[in-house]
Amino acid sequence: MAKKEIKMYSLSEMKDEVIGKIGTPERDQYEYELSMELLGRMIKTARKERNLTQNQLGELVGVKKSQISKLESSANSATIDTVIKVFKALKAEISFNVKIENQSLQVS
C-alpha cells in the first residue's frame, strides 16, 4: 500500500484559499482587522511599559477609560487623531508606511 503524500501550503496560499485573494473585499477586511488588532496590542504594551492604568492614560489623552479599553481590544473605532494622541501621551514614536502603486512612502 502506497503512502499518500501530504501537500504543504504556505501561509499566503492558505490565506488566498480560506480568506480570499489579495484585493478582494474579504481579504481587505481581514487585513484591516488584523492591523487594528495589532495596533491595539501596541497601545496596551506601550501603556504597560509606562506603568499606566487605562484610566491614567485616558486622563492624559482626554478620553474615558472605556475608550482606552476599546482601543486596546480592537482599535477599529479609533480615529487617527485619537491614536496619535495616545502614542504622544505614551511618549512613543510612531511612523506610517503608505504604499501607493508599488511606491512606499514613509512618514514619521
Coordinates of N, CA and C in Angstrom, one line a residue, residues 39 42-43 46 79-97 106-108:
L39 N -2.5 47.1 16.3 CA -2.4 48.5 16.8 C -2.9 48.5 18.3
M42 N -0.2 47.1 20.5 CA 0.9 48.0 20.6 C 0.5 49.1 21.7
I43 N -0.7 49.6 21.7 CA -1.1 50.6 22.6 C -1.0 50.0 24.0
A46 N 2.6 49.4 25.2 CA 3.3 50.7 25.5 C 2.8 51.3 26.8
T79 N -10.2 57.0 15.8 CA -9.8 57.9 14.8 C -8.3 58.0 14.8
I80 N -7.7 58.4 13.7 CA -6.2 58.5 13.6 C -5.8 59.6 14.6
D81 N -6.6 60.6 14.8 CA -6.3 61.7 15.8 C -6.2 61.1 17.2
T82 N -7.1 60.2 17.6 CA -7.1 59.6 18.9 C -5.8 58.7 19.1
V83 N -5.6 57.9 18.0 CA -4.4 57.1 18.1 C -3.1 57.9 18.2
I84 N -3.0 59.0 17.5 CA -1.8 59.8 17.6 C -1.7 60.4 19.0
K85 N -2.8 60.9 19.6 CA -2.8 61.4 20.9 C -2.4 60.4 22.0
V86 N -2.9 59.2 21.8 CA -2.5 58.1 22.7 C -1.0 57.8 22.7
F87 N -0.4 57.7 21.5 CA 1.0 57.4 21.4 C 1.8 58.6 21.9
K88 N 1.4 59.8 21.7 CA 2.1 61.0 22.2 C 2.0 61.0 23.7
A89 N 0.9 60.7 24.3 CA 0.8 60.6 25.7 C 1.7 59.5 26.3
L90 N 1.9 58.5 25.5 CA 2.8 57.4 25.9 C 4.3 57.7 25.6
K91 N 4.5 58.8 25.1 CA 5.9 59.2 24.6 C 6.5 58.2 23.7
A92 N 5.6 57.7 22.8 CA 6.1 56.7 21.9 C 6.2 57.3 20.5
E93 N 7.2 57.0 19.8 CA 7.4 57.4 18.4 C 6.6 56.6 17.5
I94 N 5.8 57.2 16.6 CA 5.1 56.5 15.6 C 5.5 56.9 14.2
S95 N 5.3 56.0 13.3 CA 5.5 56.3 11.9 C 4.5 55.5 11.0
F96 N 4.2 56.1 9.9 CA 3.3 55.4 9.0 C 4.0 55.1 7.7
N97 N 3.7 53.9 7.2 CA 4.2 53.4 5.9 C 3.0 53.3 5.0
Q106 N 7.2 56.7 3.5 CA 7.5 56.6 5.0 C 7.2 58.0 5.6
V107 N 6.3 58.1 6.6 CA 6.0 59.3 7.3 C 6.3 59.1 8.8
S108 N 7.1 59.9 9.4 CA 7.3 59.8 10.8 C 6.8 61.0 11.6

